[in-house]
Amino acid sequence: MVVAYRIDQQRLWDSLMKLAEIGSSSPIDQEGITRLSLTKSDLQARGALVDLMEEVGLDVRIDTVGNIIGRWEGTDSTAPAVLTGSHIDTVQQGGIFDGALGVLGAIEAIRTLMEAGVQLKHSIEVVSFLDEEGTRFGTGYIGSKAMAGELKENVFDLIDDDGITYREAFLQANLDPALYKDATRNKGEIKAYIEMHIEQGKVLEEQGLSVGIVTDIQGPLWLDITITGSADHAGATPMNMRKDASLTMAEIILNIETIAKKYDGVGTVGKMTIEPGGVNIIPGKASFSVDLRHVDKVKRAEMVDAVYESVERACQKRNAQYLIDIKKDVDPTSCSEEIIQVLEGACQDLTIPTMKLQCGAGHDSLIMSKMTKMGMIFIRSKDGISHNPKEWSSKEDCATGTQVLLNTLVQLASK
Ligand SMILES: [Zn+2]
């Protein structure tokens, strides 16, 4: 079935650029956009989003954790709703498209359908989830976790760089942290969740495609590893008598590369510190982070085991001790096969060439997959850059993805 409702490319682009003005300092491609959750700029953007949803004619409500939800009522108001959206908070000096495209694209798609006088059986809800990025308080997916019943109360004790607790930030934004559980939805109320997002990688660009269909989302597992050796004199201690924490760490880091390649996953050490940090002192302590990802939960567990073994081996060899702390553990997940098929059908109907690909970054969709069928549309990112002022997706690609989203929503909400 070919759906003939065409989204307005320029109107979508204008709405993206207008939202980008909030929290940005010029030039935007150098300074970027900073809208950390519930800060002044985020609150301003949230207000603008509510205004836009109301202007379009959506029924807007804000749930108890601050998720902004714009509902377009279907002909059967008791039928479960199709949810679509993303987030409008950003990282420090982030870009125009991460999150915002998913929210504004969903609004454009529904607006187009409303203007054409279309009526669908299922209601569609555009959701802008609170604090996806987690930059301000160190942990993200707050809105989607609350909706899926996964949020823990201790999140409100977290403190930002200015000493403000999440509880205080909630109260300042007229949200009552005590009511967070009321944001949890019944599984029966939701038919599916579909999110359009920039790819944040280079796969689509390399393949020359505007749009991709996500099959799996990698789950991140973060470790903090501390190696303790002995901080002795660099001149007076022979090589065979050392307990060098830095060399032990180096050996483990190279092993992590080998392990990631062996299991076809990814492994990254992005942070490290060496103590005491003197030119003529053997490093007595080395601490580093490890980020391990795989789309297969079992394979990721095997990668983790291999890292533990490698730490054990390196420490034994160099007479060092270690401590491993698990900082984050999110299960990888697969997108719904049914939604993947609907997305493929939409691309076919629109004669838009596409491909299936995996997703390396975390998204609200990862959390929403715990409660409903989930699908994701990826849009080409220029040079794979994101979380950066230079993040860019073209006007045409944003429109193409939004058109695929529209057709997909029509399919999902029709029957
Ligand atoms: Zn995002």
Short mmCIF file of C-alpha atoms and ligand atoms in Angstrom, two decimals:
data_model
loop_
_atom_site.label_atom_id
_atom_site.label_comp_id
_atom_site.label_asym_id
_atom_site.label_seq_id
_atom_site.Cartn_x
_atom_site.Cartn_y
_atom_site.Cartn_z
CA MET A 1 0.00 0.00 0.00
CA VAL A 2 1.45 3.35 -1.00
CA VAL A 3 0.59 6.21 1.31
CA ALA A 4 0.46 9.53 -0.46
CA TYR A 5 0.72 11.89 2.50
CA ARG A 6 3.86 13.93 2.01
CA ILE A 7 5.57 15.57 4.94
CA ASP A 8 6.67 19.20 4.62
CA GLN A 9 10.45 19.10 4.36
CA GLN A 10 10.96 22.82 4.94
CA ARG A 11 8.57 22.98 7.89
CA LEU A 12 10.42 20.09 9.56
CA TRP A 13 13.76 21.79 8.93
CA ASP A 14 12.50 25.11 10.28
CA SER A 15 11.28 23.44 13.47
CA LEU A 16 14.69 21.78 13.95
CA MET A 17 16.54 25.06 13.46
CA LYS A 18 14.15 26.93 15.76
CA LEU A 19 14.62 24.45 18.61
CA ALA A 20 18.38 24.58 18.01
CA GLU A 21 18.35 28.27 18.95
CA ILE A 22 17.56 27.34 22.54
CA GLY A 23 20.70 26.58 24.54
CA SER A 24 23.03 27.46 21.71
CA SER A 25 25.68 30.11 21.38
CA SER A 26 26.88 31.15 17.99
CA PRO A 27 28.50 30.00 15.86
CA ILE A 28 26.50 26.86 16.49
CA ASP A 29 28.92 24.58 14.59
CA GLN A 30 31.63 25.57 17.06
CA GLU A 31 29.81 26.20 20.32
CA GLY A 32 26.99 23.69 19.90
CA ILE A 33 23.87 23.34 22.00
CA THR A 34 23.81 22.74 25.74
CA ARG A 35 20.48 21.72 27.21
CA LEU A 36 21.31 19.55 30.21
CA SER A 37 18.23 18.02 31.79
CA LEU A 38 16.01 20.44 33.71
CA THR A 39 18.46 23.33 33.43
CA LYS A 40 17.17 26.72 32.31
CA SER A 41 17.77 26.01 28.61
CA ASP A 42 16.15 22.57 28.79
CA LEU A 43 13.11 24.03 30.53
CA GLN A 44 12.88 26.70 27.85
CA ALA A 45 13.06 24.06 25.09
CA ARG A 46 10.45 21.97 26.87
CA GLY A 47 8.14 24.96 26.97
CA ALA A 48 8.65 25.57 23.26
CA LEU A 49 7.90 21.92 22.54
CA VAL A 50 4.64 22.02 24.50
CA ASP A 51 3.67 25.15 22.54
CA LEU A 52 4.40 23.42 19.22
CA MET A 53 2.44 20.30 20.16
CA GLU A 54 -0.53 22.44 21.17
CA GLU A 55 -0.30 24.49 17.99
CA VAL A 56 -0.42 21.27 15.98
CA GLY A 57 -3.51 20.17 17.90
CA LEU A 58 -2.10 17.36 20.01
CA ASP A 59 -3.53 16.66 23.43
CA VAL A 60 -0.53 17.51 25.63
CA ARG A 61 0.23 16.24 29.10
CA ILE A 62 3.38 16.06 31.21
CA ASP A 63 3.70 12.93 33.31
CA THR A 64 5.10 12.83 36.85
CA VAL A 65 8.75 12.52 35.72
CA GLY A 66 8.45 15.26 33.13
CA ASN A 67 7.99 13.22 29.97
CA ILE A 68 6.15 15.46 27.51
CA ILE A 69 3.42 13.48 25.75
CA GLY A 70 1.35 14.78 22.83
CA ARG A 71 -1.53 12.47 21.95
CA TRP A 72 -3.46 12.28 18.69
CA GLU A 73 -6.62 10.38 19.48
CA GLY A 74 -7.50 7.40 17.30
CA THR A 75 -11.03 6.33 16.36
CA ASP A 76 -10.84 3.60 19.00
CA SER A 77 -9.72 5.36 22.16
CA THR A 78 -9.55 2.07 24.07
CA ALA A 79 -7.06 0.55 21.62
CA PRO A 80 -3.40 0.63 22.74
CA ALA A 81 -1.46 3.66 21.52
CA VAL A 82 1.51 3.71 19.19
CA LEU A 83 4.32 5.71 20.80
CA THR A 84 7.01 7.55 18.89
CA GLY A 85 9.59 10.13 19.91
CA SER A 86 13.02 10.61 21.45
CA HIS A 87 14.49 13.35 23.66
CA ILE A 88 15.35 17.05 23.48
CA ASP A 89 17.96 17.27 26.23
CA THR A 90 21.56 17.36 24.98
CA VAL A 91 25.08 16.70 26.22
CA GLN A 92 27.46 19.60 26.92
CA GLN A 93 27.99 21.33 23.56
CA GLY A 94 25.93 18.80 21.66
CA GLY A 95 24.42 19.01 18.20
CA ILE A 96 21.16 19.95 16.51
CA PHE A 97 19.80 16.50 15.62
CA ASP A 98 20.51 14.00 18.40
CA GLY A 99 17.08 13.40 19.94
CA ALA A 100 15.40 16.51 18.53
CA LEU A 101 14.96 14.90 15.10
CA GLY A 102 13.00 11.99 16.58
CA VAL A 103 10.63 14.29 18.45
CA LEU A 104 10.15 16.97 15.79
CA GLY A 105 9.98 14.39 12.98
CA ALA A 106 7.18 12.58 14.82
CA ILE A 107 5.28 15.85 15.23
CA GLU A 108 5.72 16.66 11.52
CA ALA A 109 4.48 13.20 10.53
CA ILE A 110 1.35 13.45 12.65
CA ARG A 111 0.73 17.04 11.63
CA THR A 112 0.78 15.96 7.98
CA LEU A 113 -1.74 13.20 8.66
CA MET A 114 -4.02 15.49 10.67
CA GLU A 115 -4.01 18.12 7.95
CA ALA A 116 -4.93 15.47 5.36
CA GLY A 117 -7.96 14.57 7.46
CA VAL A 118 -6.68 11.04 8.06
CA GLN A 119 -8.20 9.04 10.87
CA LEU A 120 -6.46 6.01 12.32
CA LYS A 121 -7.77 3.38 14.69
CA HIS A 122 -5.01 3.60 17.28
CA SER A 123 -4.00 6.81 19.02
CA ILE A 124 -0.45 7.98 18.38
CA GLU A 125 1.56 9.63 21.13
CA VAL A 126 4.67 11.72 20.57
CA VAL A 127 6.92 11.40 23.61
CA SER A 128 9.85 13.57 24.53
CA PHE A 129 11.57 11.58 27.27
CA LEU A 130 13.17 13.34 30.23
CA ASP A 131 16.95 13.23 30.54
CA GLU A 132 18.04 10.65 28.00
CA GLU A 133 21.64 11.84 27.97
CA GLY A 134 22.34 11.70 31.69
CA THR A 135 25.05 14.36 31.43
CA ARG A 136 23.97 16.46 34.40
CA PHE A 137 23.50 13.76 37.05
CA GLY A 138 25.61 10.98 35.54
CA THR A 139 22.82 8.60 34.61
CA GLY A 140 20.36 8.76 31.74
CA TYR A 141 17.13 7.28 30.32
CA ILE A 142 15.26 8.74 33.32
CA GLY A 143 11.94 9.30 31.51
CA SER A 144 11.88 6.00 29.64
CA LYS A 145 12.95 4.07 32.73
CA ALA A 146 10.11 5.61 34.72
CA MET A 147 7.62 4.79 31.95
CA ALA A 148 8.83 1.18 31.81
CA GLY A 149 8.79 0.85 35.62
CA GLU A 150 12.58 0.56 35.80
CA LEU A 151 13.48 3.78 37.63
CA LYS A 152 14.93 3.42 41.14
CA GLU A 153 14.21 5.97 43.86
CA ASN A 154 17.90 6.52 44.69
CA VAL A 155 18.30 8.39 41.40
CA PHE A 156 16.91 11.45 43.20
CA ASP A 157 19.92 11.50 45.57
CA LEU A 158 22.34 12.08 42.68
CA ILE A 159 24.09 15.46 42.71
CA ASP A 160 25.13 17.66 39.79
CA ASP A 161 28.35 19.70 39.53
CA ASP A 162 26.72 22.60 41.38
CA GLY A 163 25.72 20.45 44.36
CA ILE A 164 22.03 20.35 43.38
CA THR A 165 20.30 17.01 43.96
CA TYR A 166 18.04 15.48 41.32
CA ARG A 167 15.25 15.81 43.91
CA GLU A 168 15.82 19.58 44.07
CA ALA A 169 16.00 19.86 40.29
CA PHE A 170 12.64 18.08 40.06
CA LEU A 171 11.03 20.36 42.62
CA GLN A 172 12.42 23.46 40.88
CA ALA A 173 10.76 22.24 37.68
CA ASN A 174 7.42 21.76 39.49
CA LEU A 175 7.76 17.98 39.40
CA ASP A 176 7.18 15.92 42.56
CA PRO A 177 9.86 13.23 42.88
CA ALA A 178 7.63 11.29 45.31
CA LEU A 179 5.22 10.60 42.44
CA TYR A 180 7.73 9.10 40.00
CA LYS A 181 6.01 5.71 40.01
CA ASP A 182 2.84 7.25 38.57
CA ALA A 183 4.70 7.68 35.26
CA THR A 184 4.85 3.90 34.78
CA ARG A 185 2.50 2.78 32.04
CA ASN A 186 0.52 -0.41 31.72
CA LYS A 187 1.92 -2.66 29.02
CA GLY A 188 -1.61 -3.01 27.65
CA GLU A 189 -1.84 0.75 26.90
CA ILE A 190 1.04 0.68 24.43
CA LYS A 191 1.08 -1.13 21.10
CA ALA A 192 4.59 -0.25 19.95
CA TYR A 193 7.40 2.29 20.28
CA ILE A 194 9.25 3.58 17.27
CA GLU A 195 12.16 5.99 17.42
CA MET A 196 13.87 7.89 14.63
CA HIS A 197 17.42 8.94 15.52
CA ILE A 198 20.62 9.99 13.81
CA GLU A 199 22.97 7.04 13.32
CA GLN A 200 25.97 8.59 15.14
CA GLY A 201 28.16 6.29 13.05
CA LYS A 202 29.45 6.11 9.47
CA VAL A 203 27.76 2.99 8.10
CA LEU A 204 24.94 4.72 6.18
CA GLU A 205 27.30 7.37 4.83
CA GLU A 206 29.67 4.73 3.54
CA GLN A 207 26.80 2.88 1.89
CA GLY A 208 25.40 6.10 0.39
CA LEU A 209 22.01 5.65 2.08
CA SER A 210 19.76 8.23 3.78
CA VAL A 211 17.92 5.81 6.00
CA GLY A 212 18.66 2.53 7.80
CA ILE A 213 16.60 0.05 9.78
CA VAL A 214 18.01 -1.01 13.13
CA THR A 215 17.99 -4.72 13.98
CA ASP A 216 19.77 -4.82 17.35
CA ILE A 217 21.01 -2.39 19.96
CA GLN A 218 24.26 -3.08 21.73
CA GLY A 219 24.12 -2.90 25.51
CA PRO A 220 27.02 -1.15 27.25
CA LEU A 221 28.82 -2.72 30.18
CA TRP A 222 31.21 -0.42 32.01
CA LEU A 223 33.99 -1.48 34.35
CA ASP A 224 36.31 0.57 36.53
CA ILE A 225 39.57 -1.30 37.04
CA THR A 226 42.23 -0.29 39.56
CA ILE A 227 45.65 -1.91 39.54
CA THR A 228 47.89 -1.52 42.58
CA GLY A 229 51.61 -2.14 42.30
CA SER A 230 54.46 -0.41 44.11
CA ALA A 231 55.64 3.19 43.61
CA ASP A 232 59.41 2.73 43.75
CA HIS A 233 62.37 4.75 42.50
CA ALA A 234 62.76 4.63 38.71
CA GLY A 235 66.55 4.58 38.94
CA ALA A 236 67.17 2.35 41.93
CA THR A 237 64.71 -0.49 41.14
CA PRO A 238 65.87 -3.06 38.56
CA MET A 239 63.36 -4.11 35.92
CA ASN A 240 62.90 -7.58 37.37
CA MET A 241 62.05 -6.26 40.85
CA ARG A 242 59.23 -3.91 39.84
CA LYS A 243 55.51 -3.97 40.49
CA ASP A 244 54.61 -1.52 37.72
CA ALA A 245 50.87 -0.76 37.71
CA SER A 246 51.11 1.15 34.43
CA LEU A 247 52.69 -1.75 32.50
CA THR A 248 50.06 -4.09 33.93
CA MET A 249 47.34 -1.73 32.69
CA ALA A 250 48.98 -1.45 29.25
CA GLU A 251 49.03 -5.21 28.89
CA ILE A 252 45.33 -5.45 29.82
CA ILE A 253 44.33 -2.65 27.41
CA LEU A 254 46.00 -4.41 24.48
CA ASN A 255 44.25 -7.62 25.51
CA ILE A 256 40.90 -5.81 25.46
CA GLU A 257 41.48 -4.98 21.81
CA THR A 258 42.22 -8.63 21.06
CA ILE A 259 39.14 -9.79 22.99
CA ALA A 260 36.80 -7.31 21.25
CA LYS A 261 38.05 -8.43 17.83
CA LYS A 262 37.82 -12.11 18.71
CA TYR A 263 34.16 -11.82 19.76
CA ASP A 264 33.18 -9.36 17.03
CA GLY A 265 32.16 -6.81 19.65
CA VAL A 266 33.68 -3.48 20.68
CA GLY A 267 35.88 -2.63 23.65
CA THR A 268 37.17 0.81 24.63
CA VAL A 269 39.41 2.21 27.33
CA GLY A 270 38.65 5.91 27.30
CA LYS A 271 39.82 7.07 30.72
CA MET A 272 42.97 6.34 32.66
CA THR A 273 44.97 7.79 35.51
CA ILE A 274 48.41 6.89 36.78
CA GLU A 275 49.60 7.65 40.31
CA PRO A 276 51.61 9.18 41.79
CA GLY A 277 52.48 10.56 38.37
CA GLY A 278 56.20 11.44 38.54
CA VAL A 279 58.78 11.16 35.75
CA ASN A 280 61.15 9.23 38.03
CA ILE A 281 58.61 7.17 39.99
CA ILE A 282 57.40 3.72 38.98
CA PRO A 283 53.58 3.96 38.76
CA GLY A 284 52.14 2.46 41.95
CA LYS A 285 48.54 2.74 40.94
CA ALA A 286 46.72 2.73 37.60
CA SER A 287 42.96 3.14 37.17
CA PHE A 288 41.05 2.89 33.91
CA SER A 289 37.58 2.53 32.49
CA VAL A 290 36.41 -0.25 30.18
CA ASP A 291 33.37 -0.04 27.89
CA LEU A 292 32.34 -3.39 26.38
CA ARG A 293 29.46 -3.78 23.91
CA HIS A 294 27.90 -6.55 21.92
CA VAL A 295 24.44 -7.17 20.45
CA ASP A 296 24.48 -10.70 21.88
CA LYS A 297 24.15 -10.91 25.65
CA VAL A 298 25.92 -14.29 25.90
CA LYS A 299 28.85 -13.15 23.77
CA ARG A 300 29.14 -9.98 25.82
CA ALA A 301 29.28 -12.06 29.00
CA GLU A 302 32.08 -14.09 27.43
CA MET A 303 33.92 -10.87 26.58
CA VAL A 304 33.59 -9.75 30.21
CA ASP A 305 34.92 -13.10 31.45
CA ALA A 306 37.87 -12.82 29.08
CA VAL A 307 38.67 -9.33 30.41
CA TYR A 308 38.57 -10.58 34.01
CA GLU A 309 40.94 -13.43 33.08
CA SER A 310 43.26 -11.03 31.35
CA VAL A 311 43.38 -8.79 34.44
CA GLU A 312 44.09 -11.78 36.66
CA ARG A 313 46.88 -12.99 34.37
CA ALA A 314 48.57 -9.61 33.96
CA CYS A 315 48.47 -8.92 37.70
CA GLN A 316 49.96 -12.33 38.52
CA LYS A 317 52.75 -11.82 36.02
CA ARG A 318 53.65 -8.40 37.42
CA ASN A 319 52.94 -9.00 41.13
CA ALA A 320 50.16 -6.41 41.17
CA GLN A 321 46.72 -6.44 42.77
CA TYR A 322 43.43 -5.43 41.22
CA LEU A 323 39.93 -4.26 41.97
CA ILE A 324 37.10 -4.37 39.42
CA ASP A 325 33.92 -2.37 39.85
CA ILE A 326 30.92 -2.77 37.51
CA LYS A 327 29.63 0.77 36.82
CA LYS A 328 26.91 0.05 34.28
CA ASP A 329 25.29 -3.07 32.86
CA VAL A 330 22.55 -2.65 30.25
CA ASP A 331 21.35 -5.72 28.38
CA PRO A 332 21.62 -5.63 24.59
CA THR A 333 18.29 -5.91 22.82
CA SER A 334 16.77 -6.76 19.45
CA CYS A 335 14.19 -4.71 17.59
CA SER A 336 10.79 -6.26 16.93
CA GLU A 337 10.84 -8.42 13.80
CA GLU A 338 7.31 -7.27 13.03
CA ILE A 339 8.28 -3.59 13.10
CA ILE A 340 11.40 -4.26 11.05
CA GLN A 341 9.11 -5.73 8.38
CA VAL A 342 6.76 -2.73 8.52
CA LEU A 343 9.79 -0.42 8.13
CA GLU A 344 11.07 -2.42 5.17
CA GLY A 345 7.61 -2.27 3.59
CA ALA A 346 7.47 1.50 4.11
CA CYS A 347 10.85 1.97 2.44
CA GLN A 348 9.77 -0.25 -0.44
CA ASP A 349 6.50 1.65 -0.95
CA LEU A 350 8.40 4.93 -0.97
CA THR A 351 11.17 3.46 -3.18
CA ILE A 352 13.74 4.53 -0.64
CA PRO A 353 16.82 2.28 -0.69
CA THR A 354 17.76 1.12 2.79
CA MET A 355 19.72 -1.43 4.75
CA LYS A 356 19.58 -3.17 8.10
CA LEU A 357 22.22 -2.23 10.64
CA GLN A 358 23.12 -2.54 14.29
CA CYS A 359 23.05 0.30 16.77
CA GLY A 360 26.10 0.95 18.90
CA ALA A 361 24.77 3.73 21.12
CA GLY A 362 22.13 3.53 23.84
CA HIS A 363 18.69 5.06 23.36
CA ASP A 364 15.33 5.31 25.13
CA SER A 365 14.25 2.56 22.73
CA LEU A 366 16.55 0.17 24.60
CA ILE A 367 14.48 0.77 27.74
CA MET A 368 11.12 0.85 25.96
CA SER A 369 11.84 -2.58 24.45
CA LYS A 370 11.31 -3.99 27.94
CA MET A 371 7.62 -3.10 27.79
CA THR A 372 6.58 -3.06 24.13
CA LYS A 373 7.51 -3.94 20.55
CA MET A 374 10.26 -1.55 19.53
CA GLY A 375 11.71 -0.37 16.25
CA MET A 376 14.28 2.24 15.19
CA ILE A 377 14.92 4.27 12.05
CA PHE A 378 18.45 5.61 11.56
CA ILE A 379 19.30 8.74 9.58
CA ARG A 380 22.69 9.27 7.96
CA SER A 381 25.15 11.29 10.08
CA LYS A 382 27.82 13.36 8.33
CA ASP A 383 31.25 11.84 9.11
CA GLY A 384 29.58 9.81 11.87
CA ILE A 385 29.98 12.76 14.25
CA SER A 386 27.59 13.28 17.17
CA HIS A 387 27.59 14.72 20.69
CA ASN A 388 29.51 17.52 19.04
CA PRO A 389 28.71 20.94 17.56
CA LYS A 390 29.64 19.54 14.12
CA GLU A 391 26.89 16.89 14.23
CA TRP A 392 25.03 17.12 10.93
CA SER A 393 22.30 15.42 8.91
CA SER A 394 21.02 16.96 5.68
CA LYS A 395 17.59 18.50 5.23
CA GLU A 396 16.76 15.83 2.65
CA ASP A 397 17.84 12.93 4.86
CA CYS A 398 15.82 14.26 7.82
CA ALA A 399 12.78 14.51 5.54
CA THR A 400 13.29 11.05 4.04
CA GLY A 401 13.46 9.46 7.47
CA THR A 402 10.39 11.36 8.63
CA GLN A 403 8.49 10.16 5.56
CA VAL A 404 9.42 6.56 6.44
CA LEU A 405 8.28 7.26 10.01
CA LEU A 406 4.93 8.60 8.75
CA ASN A 407 4.22 5.55 6.58
CA THR A 408 5.27 3.25 9.42
CA LEU A 409 3.00 5.01 11.91
CA VAL A 410 0.06 4.71 9.50
CA GLN A 411 0.67 0.97 9.21
CA LEU A 412 1.09 0.42 12.94
CA ALA A 413 -1.88 2.56 13.96
CA SER A 414 -4.32 1.34 11.30
CA LYS A 415 -5.02 -2.12 12.62
ZN ZN B 1 19.95 10.67 21.40
#
